[in-house]
Amino acid sequence: MIPLLSLSDVAKTFASGTHALGPVSFDVAEGEFLSLVGPSGCGKSTALRVIAGLLSPDSGEVNWPGGKPEIGFVFQEPTLMPWLSALENAHLPLDLEGMPRAEANKRAKDELGRVGLIGFENAYPRELSGGMKMRVSIARALAAEPKLLLMDEPFAALDEMTRQELDDDLIRLWRNESGGAREKMTIVFVTHSVAEATYLSTRAIVMSPRPGRIVADIALSREPRSDIGYRFAPQFSADANKITQALWKAERDVP
Ligand code: ADP
Ligand code: MG
């Protein structure tokens, strides 16, 4: 099958001399939920920014065999404008693109609904909890109808229960359970949480400490399953153990 995107021998050294990443090579298939797992500072954010085109690699390349699609980016911080309402924040990028106001409004409103924020359209960020702010940030990314969603530790600053709720909601969004005609999204999700990667993804790429290289590429058996029960399923532990073992092996193999 033709991949959605393909990284070949991508490496990045910053001007400071820090060799942050690679070389790494991997393909991402359409419709996948891929997690990049690795210790802090191993180049996960760098890899995501290279994929998004926000940063150019100093060797290797990113290829898009079917053409570069619309990309959404969700950062660890919700980065909302404090003086704009949830709705205004969610359609801001569409306004900047020059989309007619009525359409931008409608899209943003629909997405706030899909992320569970009906009734909060006019609330300001200071009136929202951390989890709700992150929901606005996700709605803002989805309003552009991305085919590829890149997420950089989006739930890392949230408390554990809120994080698990958002994990479940993200799976529903990825499965497109709210219906609609949109295409199925591909998600590349950065996390250093083994449990989160295991729970969310169809595949995990495990990275070594900096400069990040791929130490394992693990197909996960997350489907079919029920969301709540899966955290207690033997298969969940088995998959999590595979990721943990790969992380430990990479730590020990560092010279
Ligand atoms: P991760 O997301 O896995 O924690 P990053 O990709 O953010 O790691 O960073 C990898 C390494 O590159 C770190 O050592 C970090 O300090 C360094 N780094 C990241 N961005 C820059 C930059 N713009 N300039 C210099 N060094 C950077
Ligand atoms: Mg990072």
Tab-separated table of C-alpha atoms in Angstrom, residues 44-220:
chain	number	residue	atom	x	y	z
A	44	LYS	CA	10.067	13.545	19.290
A	45	SER	CA	8.943	17.158	18.909
A	46	THR	CA	11.679	17.693	16.367
A	47	ALA	CA	10.389	14.742	14.332
A	48	LEU	CA	6.833	16.081	14.458
A	49	ARG	CA	7.928	19.571	13.403
A	50	VAL	CA	9.892	18.116	10.503
A	51	ILE	CA	6.789	16.170	9.393
A	52	ALA	CA	4.672	19.339	9.638
A	53	GLY	CA	7.211	21.255	7.560
A	54	LEU	CA	7.816	23.706	10.432
A	55	LEU	CA	11.464	22.641	10.537
A	56	SER	CA	13.656	21.415	7.702
A	57	PRO	CA	15.833	18.372	8.283
A	58	ASP	CA	19.518	18.777	7.517
A	59	SER	CA	19.612	15.422	5.811
A	60	GLY	CA	17.038	12.999	4.500
A	61	GLU	CA	13.564	13.865	3.372
A	62	VAL	CA	9.855	13.588	4.034
A	63	ASN	CA	7.827	12.364	1.067
A	64	TRP	CA	4.100	12.544	0.477
A	65	PRO	CA	3.351	9.996	-2.262
A	66	GLY	CA	-0.277	11.115	-2.630
A	67	GLY	CA	0.506	14.806	-2.163
A	68	LYS	CA	0.821	16.731	1.073
A	69	PRO	CA	-2.567	16.780	2.813
A	70	GLU	CA	-4.134	19.329	5.152
A	71	ILE	CA	-2.306	18.970	8.484
A	72	GLY	CA	-3.550	19.867	11.963
A	73	PHE	CA	-1.111	20.441	14.835
A	74	VAL	CA	-1.978	20.245	18.528
A	75	PHE	CA	0.689	21.341	21.010
A	76	GLN	CA	1.112	20.498	24.688
A	77	GLU	CA	-0.082	23.961	25.656
A	78	PRO	CA	-3.541	24.856	24.325
A	79	THR	CA	-2.167	28.269	23.162
A	80	LEU	CA	-5.564	30.024	23.179
A	81	MET	CA	-5.969	33.789	22.857
A	82	PRO	CA	-7.231	34.920	26.283
A	83	TRP	CA	-9.332	37.742	24.828
A	84	LEU	CA	-11.231	35.475	22.410
A	85	SER	CA	-14.122	33.151	23.223
A	86	ALA	CA	-13.876	29.395	22.666
A	87	LEU	CA	-15.713	29.787	19.370
A	88	GLU	CA	-13.538	32.694	18.226
A	89	ASN	CA	-10.395	30.783	19.161
A	90	ALA	CA	-11.597	27.747	17.235
A	91	HIS	CA	-12.179	29.658	14.003
A	92	LEU	CA	-9.201	32.007	14.252
A	93	PRO	CA	-6.985	30.027	11.810
A	94	LEU	CA	-9.857	29.877	9.321
A	95	ASP	CA	-10.296	33.668	9.612
A	96	LEU	CA	-6.597	34.112	8.950
A	97	GLU	CA	-6.951	31.927	5.874
A	98	GLY	CA	-9.678	34.259	4.646
A	99	MET	CA	-12.576	31.835	4.941
A	100	PRO	CA	-15.958	33.626	4.928
A	101	ARG	CA	-17.046	34.302	8.504
A	102	ALA	CA	-20.306	32.340	8.343
A	103	GLU	CA	-18.591	29.166	7.174
A	104	ALA	CA	-15.706	29.531	9.623
A	105	ASN	CA	-18.208	30.004	12.426
A	106	LYS	CA	-20.213	26.956	11.447
A	107	ARG	CA	-17.170	24.731	11.197
A	108	ALA	CA	-15.793	25.882	14.534
A	109	LYS	CA	-19.175	25.403	16.190
A	110	ASP	CA	-19.506	21.880	14.774
A	111	GLU	CA	-16.031	20.961	16.011
A	112	LEU	CA	-16.669	22.359	19.497
A	113	GLY	CA	-19.707	20.066	19.533
A	114	ARG	CA	-17.650	17.061	18.466
A	115	VAL	CA	-15.175	17.645	21.293
A	116	GLY	CA	-17.970	17.919	23.863
A	117	LEU	CA	-18.132	21.696	24.346
A	118	ILE	CA	-21.726	22.441	23.378
A	119	GLY	CA	-22.857	25.367	25.510
A	120	PHE	CA	-19.318	26.699	26.023
A	121	GLU	CA	-18.964	28.520	22.701
A	122	ASN	CA	-18.992	31.937	24.358
A	123	ALA	CA	-16.804	31.067	27.330
A	124	TYR	CA	-13.363	32.646	27.599
A	125	PRO	CA	-10.260	30.535	28.261
A	126	ARG	CA	-10.055	31.753	31.892
A	127	GLU	CA	-13.509	30.236	32.461
A	128	LEU	CA	-12.467	26.810	31.165
A	129	SER	CA	-10.655	23.948	32.911
A	130	GLY	CA	-7.361	22.648	31.551
A	131	GLY	CA	-9.117	19.747	29.840
A	132	MET	CA	-11.680	22.049	28.248
A	133	LYS	CA	-8.990	24.396	26.974
A	134	MET	CA	-7.295	21.417	25.364
A	135	ARG	CA	-10.642	20.471	23.780
A	136	VAL	CA	-10.860	23.956	22.249
A	137	SER	CA	-7.342	23.542	20.944
A	138	ILE	CA	-8.309	20.212	19.341
A	139	ALA	CA	-11.483	21.729	17.866
A	140	ARG	CA	-9.370	24.531	16.387
A	141	ALA	CA	-7.098	21.991	14.699
A	142	LEU	CA	-10.064	19.930	13.445
A	143	ALA	CA	-11.875	22.963	12.010
A	144	ALA	CA	-9.424	22.957	9.106
A	145	GLU	CA	-10.557	19.368	8.388
A	146	PRO	CA	-7.044	17.923	8.469
A	147	LYS	CA	-6.380	14.539	6.979
A	148	LEU	CA	-3.313	14.227	9.207
A	149	LEU	CA	-3.370	15.290	12.848
A	150	LEU	CA	-0.029	15.764	14.605
A	151	MET	CA	-0.236	15.899	18.401
A	152	ASP	CA	2.707	16.748	20.645
A	153	GLU	CA	2.075	15.446	24.185
A	154	PRO	CA	-1.301	17.177	24.177
A	155	PHE	CA	-2.529	15.711	27.458
A	156	ALA	CA	0.722	15.624	29.438
A	157	ALA	CA	-0.202	18.586	31.667
A	158	LEU	CA	-3.665	17.238	32.585
A	159	ASP	CA	-4.630	15.248	35.653
A	160	GLU	CA	-4.874	11.486	35.125
A	161	MET	CA	-8.683	11.156	34.952
A	162	THR	CA	-9.082	14.094	32.593
A	163	ARG	CA	-6.332	12.650	30.490
A	164	GLN	CA	-8.102	9.289	30.247
A	165	GLU	CA	-11.332	11.024	29.259
A	166	LEU	CA	-9.576	12.940	26.518
A	167	ASP	CA	-7.879	9.732	25.372
A	168	ASP	CA	-11.308	8.109	24.930
A	169	ASP	CA	-12.702	11.128	23.140
A	170	LEU	CA	-9.717	11.247	20.841
A	171	ILE	CA	-10.257	7.612	19.871
A	172	ARG	CA	-13.884	8.443	19.033
A	173	LEU	CA	-12.781	11.374	16.902
A	174	TRP	CA	-10.233	9.231	15.123
A	175	ARG	CA	-12.850	6.543	14.482
A	176	ASN	CA	-15.188	9.306	13.338
A	177	GLU	CA	-17.980	7.981	15.523
A	178	SER	CA	-19.854	11.262	15.395
A	179	GLY	CA	-20.486	10.500	11.740
A	180	GLY	CA	-20.284	13.039	8.975
A	181	ALA	CA	-18.821	12.741	5.543
A	182	ARG	CA	-15.248	13.516	6.491
A	183	GLU	CA	-12.396	11.196	5.653
A	184	LYS	CA	-10.795	9.107	8.327
A	185	MET	CA	-7.900	10.927	9.933
A	186	THR	CA	-4.394	9.671	10.356
A	187	ILE	CA	-2.872	10.601	13.712
A	188	VAL	CA	0.769	10.845	14.742
A	189	PHE	CA	0.843	11.255	18.503
A	190	VAL	CA	3.911	12.060	20.574
A	191	THR	CA	4.003	10.893	24.163
A	192	HIS	CA	6.423	9.656	26.773
A	193	SER	CA	3.643	7.697	28.468
A	194	VAL	CA	3.766	3.989	27.743
A	195	ALA	CA	0.179	3.501	28.972
A	196	GLU	CA	-1.139	6.281	26.773
A	197	ALA	CA	0.639	4.989	23.674
A	198	THR	CA	-0.634	1.474	24.353
A	199	TYR	CA	-4.176	2.622	24.903
A	200	LEU	CA	-4.455	4.942	21.931
A	201	SER	CA	-2.448	3.612	19.085
A	202	THR	CA	-2.487	0.964	16.441
A	203	ARG	CA	1.302	1.130	16.305
A	204	ALA	CA	4.110	2.509	18.449
A	205	ILE	CA	7.523	3.611	17.297
A	206	VAL	CA	9.941	3.570	20.227
A	207	MET	CA	12.871	5.967	20.114
A	208	SER	CA	16.272	5.868	21.792
A	209	PRO	CA	17.637	8.710	23.928
A	210	ARG	CA	19.042	11.640	21.924
A	211	PRO	CA	19.859	11.599	19.092
A	212	GLY	CA	16.556	9.789	18.664
A	213	ARG	CA	16.665	6.680	16.539
A	214	ILE	CA	14.052	3.991	16.110
A	215	VAL	CA	14.656	1.061	18.430
A	216	ALA	CA	11.336	-0.736	17.944
A	217	ASP	CA	8.319	-0.546	15.697
A	218	ILE	CA	5.488	-2.376	17.438
A	219	ALA	CA	2.071	-3.253	16.025
A	220	LEU	CA	-0.467	-2.943	18.833
